[in-house]
Tab-separated table of C-alpha atoms in Angstrom:
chain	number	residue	atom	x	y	z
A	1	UNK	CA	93.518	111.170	99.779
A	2	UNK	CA	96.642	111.528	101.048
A	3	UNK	CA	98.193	112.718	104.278
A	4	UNK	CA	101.139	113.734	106.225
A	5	UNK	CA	103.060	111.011	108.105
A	6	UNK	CA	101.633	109.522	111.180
A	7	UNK	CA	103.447	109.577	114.657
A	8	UNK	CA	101.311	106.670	116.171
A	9	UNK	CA	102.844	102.982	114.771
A	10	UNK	CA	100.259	101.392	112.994
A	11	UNK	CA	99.078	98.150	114.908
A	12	UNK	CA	100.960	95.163	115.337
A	13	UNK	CA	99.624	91.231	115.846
A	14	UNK	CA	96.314	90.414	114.379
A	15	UNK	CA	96.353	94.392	113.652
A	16	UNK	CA	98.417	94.705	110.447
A	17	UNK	CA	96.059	92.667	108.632
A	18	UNK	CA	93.497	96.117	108.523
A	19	UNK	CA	96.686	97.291	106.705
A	20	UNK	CA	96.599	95.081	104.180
A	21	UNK	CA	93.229	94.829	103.784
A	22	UNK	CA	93.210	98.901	103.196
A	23	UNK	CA	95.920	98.552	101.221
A	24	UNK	CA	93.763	96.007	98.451
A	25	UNK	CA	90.666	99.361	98.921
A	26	UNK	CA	93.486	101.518	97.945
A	27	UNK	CA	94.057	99.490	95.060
A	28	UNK	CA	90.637	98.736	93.840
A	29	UNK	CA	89.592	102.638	94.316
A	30	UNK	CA	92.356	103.591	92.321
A	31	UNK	CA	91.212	101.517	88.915
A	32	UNK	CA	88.961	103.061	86.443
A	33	UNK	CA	85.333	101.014	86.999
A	34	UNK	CA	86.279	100.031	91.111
A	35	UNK	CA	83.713	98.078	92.798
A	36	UNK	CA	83.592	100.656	95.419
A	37	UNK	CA	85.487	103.729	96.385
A	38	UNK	CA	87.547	104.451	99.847
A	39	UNK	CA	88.870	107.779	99.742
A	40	UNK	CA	90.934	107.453	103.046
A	41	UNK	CA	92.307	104.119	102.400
A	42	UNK	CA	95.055	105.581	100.394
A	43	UNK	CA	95.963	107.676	103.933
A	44	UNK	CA	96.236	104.185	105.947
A	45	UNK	CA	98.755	102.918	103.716
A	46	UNK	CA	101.137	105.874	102.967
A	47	UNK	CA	101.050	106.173	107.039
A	48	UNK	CA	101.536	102.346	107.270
A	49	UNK	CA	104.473	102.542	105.270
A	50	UNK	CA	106.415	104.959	107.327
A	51	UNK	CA	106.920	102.713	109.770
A	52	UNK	CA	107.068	98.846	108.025
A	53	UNK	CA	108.793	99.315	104.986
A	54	UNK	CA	112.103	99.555	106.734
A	55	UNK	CA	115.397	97.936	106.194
A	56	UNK	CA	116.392	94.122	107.634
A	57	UNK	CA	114.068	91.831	109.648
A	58	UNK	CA	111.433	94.415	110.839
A	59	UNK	CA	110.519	95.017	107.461
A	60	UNK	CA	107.044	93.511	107.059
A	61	UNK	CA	105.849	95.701	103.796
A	62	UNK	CA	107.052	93.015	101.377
A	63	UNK	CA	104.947	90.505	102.355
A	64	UNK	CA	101.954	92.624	103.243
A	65	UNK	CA	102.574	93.651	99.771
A	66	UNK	CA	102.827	89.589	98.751
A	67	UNK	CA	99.482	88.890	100.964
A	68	UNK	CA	97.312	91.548	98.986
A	69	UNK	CA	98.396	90.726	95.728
A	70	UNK	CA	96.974	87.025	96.407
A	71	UNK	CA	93.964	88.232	98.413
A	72	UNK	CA	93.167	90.756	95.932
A	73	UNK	CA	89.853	89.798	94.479
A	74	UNK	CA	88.875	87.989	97.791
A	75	UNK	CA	89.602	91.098	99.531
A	76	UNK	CA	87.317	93.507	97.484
A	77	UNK	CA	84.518	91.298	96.528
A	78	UNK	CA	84.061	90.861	99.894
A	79	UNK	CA	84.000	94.172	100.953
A	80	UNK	CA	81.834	95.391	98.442
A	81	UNK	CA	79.377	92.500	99.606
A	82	UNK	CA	79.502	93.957	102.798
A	83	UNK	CA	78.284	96.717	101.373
A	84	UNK	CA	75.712	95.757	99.546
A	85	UNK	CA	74.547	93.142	103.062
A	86	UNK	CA	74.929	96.658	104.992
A	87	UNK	CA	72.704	99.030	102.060
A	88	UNK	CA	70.145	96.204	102.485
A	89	UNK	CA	69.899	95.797	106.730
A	90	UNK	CA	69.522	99.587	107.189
A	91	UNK	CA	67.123	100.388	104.540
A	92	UNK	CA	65.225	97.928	106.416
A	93	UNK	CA	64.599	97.287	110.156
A	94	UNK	CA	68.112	97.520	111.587
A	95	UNK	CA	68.518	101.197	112.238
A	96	UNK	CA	72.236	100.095	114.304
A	97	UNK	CA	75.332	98.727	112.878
A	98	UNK	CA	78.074	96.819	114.703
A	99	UNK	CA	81.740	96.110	113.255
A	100	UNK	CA	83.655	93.768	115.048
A	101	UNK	CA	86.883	94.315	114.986
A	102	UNK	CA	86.596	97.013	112.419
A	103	UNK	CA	90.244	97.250	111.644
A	104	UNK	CA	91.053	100.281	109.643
A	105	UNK	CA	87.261	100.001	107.810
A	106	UNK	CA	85.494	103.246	106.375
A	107	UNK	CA	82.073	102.446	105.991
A	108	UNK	CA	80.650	105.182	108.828
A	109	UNK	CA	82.996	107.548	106.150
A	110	UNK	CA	82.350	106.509	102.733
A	111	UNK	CA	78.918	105.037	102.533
A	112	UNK	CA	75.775	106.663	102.076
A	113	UNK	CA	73.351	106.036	105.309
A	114	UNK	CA	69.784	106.751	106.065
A	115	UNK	CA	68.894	109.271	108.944
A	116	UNK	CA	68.735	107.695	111.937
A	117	UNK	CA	71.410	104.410	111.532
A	118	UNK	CA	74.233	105.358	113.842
A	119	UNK	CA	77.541	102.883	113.514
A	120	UNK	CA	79.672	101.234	116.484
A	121	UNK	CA	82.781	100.075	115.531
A	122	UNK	CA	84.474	97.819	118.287
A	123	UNK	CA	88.550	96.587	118.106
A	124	UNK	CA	91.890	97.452	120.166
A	125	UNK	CA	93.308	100.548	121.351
A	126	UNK	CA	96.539	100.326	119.081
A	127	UNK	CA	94.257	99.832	116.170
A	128	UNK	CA	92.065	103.015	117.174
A	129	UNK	CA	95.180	105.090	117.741
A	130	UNK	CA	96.612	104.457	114.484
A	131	UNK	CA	93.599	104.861	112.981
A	132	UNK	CA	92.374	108.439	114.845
A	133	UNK	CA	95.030	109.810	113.944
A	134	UNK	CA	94.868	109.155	109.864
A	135	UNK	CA	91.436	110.100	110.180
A	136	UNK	CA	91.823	113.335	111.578
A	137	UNK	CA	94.403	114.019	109.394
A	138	UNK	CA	92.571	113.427	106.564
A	139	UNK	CA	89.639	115.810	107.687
A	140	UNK	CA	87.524	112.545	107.510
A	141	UNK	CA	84.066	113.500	108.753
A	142	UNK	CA	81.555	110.465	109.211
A	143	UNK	CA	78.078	110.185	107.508
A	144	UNK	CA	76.320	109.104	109.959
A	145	UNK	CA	76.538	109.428	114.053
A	146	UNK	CA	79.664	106.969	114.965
A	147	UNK	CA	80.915	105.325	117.893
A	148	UNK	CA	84.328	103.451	118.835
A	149	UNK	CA	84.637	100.499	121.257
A	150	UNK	CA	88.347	100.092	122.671
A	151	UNK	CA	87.568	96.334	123.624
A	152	UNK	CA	89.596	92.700	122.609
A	153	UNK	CA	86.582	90.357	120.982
A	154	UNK	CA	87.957	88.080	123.460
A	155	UNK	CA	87.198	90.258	126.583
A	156	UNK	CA	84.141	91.577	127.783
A	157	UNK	CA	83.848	94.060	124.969
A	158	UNK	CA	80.184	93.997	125.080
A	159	UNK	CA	79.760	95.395	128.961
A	160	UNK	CA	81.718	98.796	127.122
A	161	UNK	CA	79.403	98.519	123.989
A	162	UNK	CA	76.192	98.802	125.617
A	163	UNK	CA	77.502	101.469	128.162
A	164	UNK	CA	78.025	103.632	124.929
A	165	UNK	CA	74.189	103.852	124.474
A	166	UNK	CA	74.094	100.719	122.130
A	167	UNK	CA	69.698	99.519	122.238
A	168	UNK	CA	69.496	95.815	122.208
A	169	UNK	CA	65.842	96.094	121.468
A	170	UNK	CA	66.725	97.624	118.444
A	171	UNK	CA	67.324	95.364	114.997
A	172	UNK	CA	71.452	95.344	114.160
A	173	UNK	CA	72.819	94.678	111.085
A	174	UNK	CA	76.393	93.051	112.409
A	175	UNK	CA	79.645	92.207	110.787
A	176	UNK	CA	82.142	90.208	111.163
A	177	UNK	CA	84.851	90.827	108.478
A	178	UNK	CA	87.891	88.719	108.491
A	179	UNK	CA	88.219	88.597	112.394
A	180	UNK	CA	86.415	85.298	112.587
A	181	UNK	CA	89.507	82.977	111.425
A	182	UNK	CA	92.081	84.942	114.229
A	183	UNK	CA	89.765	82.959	116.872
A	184	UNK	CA	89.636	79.740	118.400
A	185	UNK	CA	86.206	77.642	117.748
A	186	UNK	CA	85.563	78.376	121.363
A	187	UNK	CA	86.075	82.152	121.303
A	188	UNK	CA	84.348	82.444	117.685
A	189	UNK	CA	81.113	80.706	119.303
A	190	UNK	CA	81.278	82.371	122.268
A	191	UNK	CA	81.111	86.247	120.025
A	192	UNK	CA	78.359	85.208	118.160
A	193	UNK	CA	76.598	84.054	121.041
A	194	UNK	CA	77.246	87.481	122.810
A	195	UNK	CA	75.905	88.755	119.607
A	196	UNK	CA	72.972	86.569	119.633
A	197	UNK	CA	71.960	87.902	123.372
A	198	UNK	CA	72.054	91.217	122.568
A	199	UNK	CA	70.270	91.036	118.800
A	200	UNK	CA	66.569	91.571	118.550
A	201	UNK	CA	64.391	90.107	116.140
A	202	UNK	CA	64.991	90.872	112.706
A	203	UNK	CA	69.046	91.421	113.122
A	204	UNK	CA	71.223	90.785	110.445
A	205	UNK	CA	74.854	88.875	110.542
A	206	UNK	CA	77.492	88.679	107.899
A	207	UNK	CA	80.617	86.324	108.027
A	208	UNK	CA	83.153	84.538	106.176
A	209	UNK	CA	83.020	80.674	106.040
A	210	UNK	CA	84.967	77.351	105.316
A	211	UNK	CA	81.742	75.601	104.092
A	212	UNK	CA	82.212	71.456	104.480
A	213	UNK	CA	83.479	68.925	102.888
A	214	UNK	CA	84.828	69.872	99.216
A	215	UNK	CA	84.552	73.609	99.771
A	216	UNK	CA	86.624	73.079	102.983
A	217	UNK	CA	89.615	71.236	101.606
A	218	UNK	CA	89.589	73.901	98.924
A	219	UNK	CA	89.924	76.729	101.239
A	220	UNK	CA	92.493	74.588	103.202
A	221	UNK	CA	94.487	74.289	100.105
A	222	UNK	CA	94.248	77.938	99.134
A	223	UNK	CA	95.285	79.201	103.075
A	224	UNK	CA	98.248	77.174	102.463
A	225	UNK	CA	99.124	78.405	99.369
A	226	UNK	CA	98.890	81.898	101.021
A	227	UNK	CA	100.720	80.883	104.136
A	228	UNK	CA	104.102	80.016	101.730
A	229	UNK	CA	104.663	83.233	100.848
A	230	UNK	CA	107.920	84.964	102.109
A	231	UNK	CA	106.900	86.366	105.700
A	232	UNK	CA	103.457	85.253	105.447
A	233	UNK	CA	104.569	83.094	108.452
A	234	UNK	CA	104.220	86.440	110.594
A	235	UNK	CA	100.539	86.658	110.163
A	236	UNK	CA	99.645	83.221	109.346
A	237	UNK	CA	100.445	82.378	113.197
A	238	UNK	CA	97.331	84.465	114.252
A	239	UNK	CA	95.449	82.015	112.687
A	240	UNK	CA	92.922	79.720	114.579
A	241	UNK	CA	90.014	78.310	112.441
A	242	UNK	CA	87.402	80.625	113.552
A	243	UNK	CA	83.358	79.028	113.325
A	244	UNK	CA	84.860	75.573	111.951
A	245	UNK	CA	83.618	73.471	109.404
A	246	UNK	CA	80.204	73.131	111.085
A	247	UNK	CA	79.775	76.577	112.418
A	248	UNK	CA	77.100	77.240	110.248
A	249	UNK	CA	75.190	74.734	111.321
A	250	UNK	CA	75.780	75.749	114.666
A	251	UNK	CA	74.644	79.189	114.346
A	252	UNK	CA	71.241	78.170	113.246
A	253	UNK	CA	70.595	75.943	116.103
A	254	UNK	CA	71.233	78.881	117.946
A	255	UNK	CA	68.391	80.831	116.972
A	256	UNK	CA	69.643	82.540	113.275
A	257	UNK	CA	67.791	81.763	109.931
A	258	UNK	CA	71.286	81.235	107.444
A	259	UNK	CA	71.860	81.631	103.977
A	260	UNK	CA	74.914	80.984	102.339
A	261	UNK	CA	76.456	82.474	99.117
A	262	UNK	CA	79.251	80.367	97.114
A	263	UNK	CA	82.107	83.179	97.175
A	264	UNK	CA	83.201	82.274	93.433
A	265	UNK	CA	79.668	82.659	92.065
A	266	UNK	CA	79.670	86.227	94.261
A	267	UNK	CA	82.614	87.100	92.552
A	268	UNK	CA	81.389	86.292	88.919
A	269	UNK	CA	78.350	88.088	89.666
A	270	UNK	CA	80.819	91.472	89.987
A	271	UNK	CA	82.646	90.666	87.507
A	272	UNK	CA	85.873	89.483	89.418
A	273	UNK	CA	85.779	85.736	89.623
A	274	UNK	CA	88.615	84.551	91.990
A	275	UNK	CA	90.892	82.074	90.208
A	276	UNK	CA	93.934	82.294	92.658
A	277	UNK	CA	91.721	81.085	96.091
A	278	UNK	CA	88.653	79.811	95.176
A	279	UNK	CA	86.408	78.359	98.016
A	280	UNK	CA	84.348	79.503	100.805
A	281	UNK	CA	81.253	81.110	101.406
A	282	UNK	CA	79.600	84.619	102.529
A	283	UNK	CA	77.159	83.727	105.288
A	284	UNK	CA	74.150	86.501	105.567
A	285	UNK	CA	71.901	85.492	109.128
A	286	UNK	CA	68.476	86.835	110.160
A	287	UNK	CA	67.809	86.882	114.053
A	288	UNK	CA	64.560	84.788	114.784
């Protein structure tokens, strides 16, 4: 869907990742048998590009471009996981979902929910007014009732959640898509134990992971690989290691039942094994 330019910048930091990563749904929509389809993601982009494919060193479109061409397959096996984790949660006890740092994500939009679920999203103000504004100019109407958080992960962004009529007592299915590896360890332990406080039995969690040993260096090798790309530098310096290599271990002393899924064998299972950055795992968690 496409729509007229945007006069709000798209963000900038941490922020012009959820370009890129809308970028790679643009992509994947657009092929004949996608994995999923965003119907707005092709809006983010063409409004995105107004203002960073430019001329001389501001122009960051060539190695967004770069970044999604290598995160490709990552990108959209893991979103349609997320998908699936989030079809599964609400068609079960968690009638409330949570995005953390949500980014430029369409899932209140584009996927089908039951009556009842109603959808938080929670990131930055830049990123909401960038994203607002596509929306609306789209027409975009959500599917289910939805609710934005203008809050930093790092800040109290929970105190402005629950003021928006958010019911801990209530199951939650949360996610955490790609915002766990722009944190320390500290600050990446510290949101999921927010999240822990306020999740009631039965919650769900989804997040990225490193995994240990072997699977670790692998990822190490592949973030590198990404990270040498021409003006990769840019967003590789928001990087800082998220959960670590034991975080999973953490989070189940800390009250979560975890499973783990091998991201290569999620892949082959949708028919896009990752050859270009294999390692890592999809984490699913069940509140105690």
């Amino acid at each position: 869907m496409d729509a007229a330019p945007v006069a709000t910048k798209p963000p900038a930091g941490v922020g012009v990742t959820s370009v890129a990563v809308a970028m790679a749904r643009a992509r994947e929509t657009a092929r004949e048998a996608p994995l999923f389809r965003d119907p707005f993601a092709a809006a983010f982009v063409a409004a995105a590009r107004e203002w960073l494919d430019v001329p001389g060193e501001d122009n960051q479109w060539d190695s967004l471009v770069a970044w999604v061409d290598l995160f490709y397959s990552r990108g959209v096996v893991r979103t349609r996981f997320i998908d699936d984790y989030l079809a599964a949660a609400t068609a079960g006890a968690c009638g409330q979902v949570v995005l953390l740092g949500a980014g430029l994500d369409t899932r209140a939009f584009r996927l089908p929910w039951r009556a009842g679920v109603r959808v938080f999203e929670v990131d930055t103000a830049p990123v909401f007014a960038f994203k607002e504004r596509v929306l609306a100019g789209a027409v975009a109407t959500p599917a289910c009732p939805r609710t934005i958080i203008e809050a930093d992960l790092r800040d109290d962004w929970a105190a402005r959640l629950d003021a928006t009529g958010f019911d801990p007592s209530v199951p939650t299915a949360w996610v955490a898509e790609g915002v766990l590896p722009y944190l320390s360890v500290g600050e990446a332990r510290h949101l999921l134990t927010v999240v822990g406080d306020r999740s009631a039995p039965g919650s769900r969690l989804t997040f990225e992971h490193t995994g240990k040993g072997r699977q670790a260096a692998t990822v190490a090798a592949s973030t590198a690989r990404a990270l040498s790309l021409p003006g990769a530098g840019k967003i590789g310096a928001h990087f800082k290691g998220g959960l670590g290599p034991t975080g999973r271990d953490w989070l189940a002393g800390a009250g979560w039942t975890t499973r783990a899924e091998d991201r290569a064998e999620v892949g082959r299972g949708y028919g896009r094994p990752d050859v270009r950055l294999p390692g890592g795992e999809f984490v699913t968690a069940t509140r105690d």
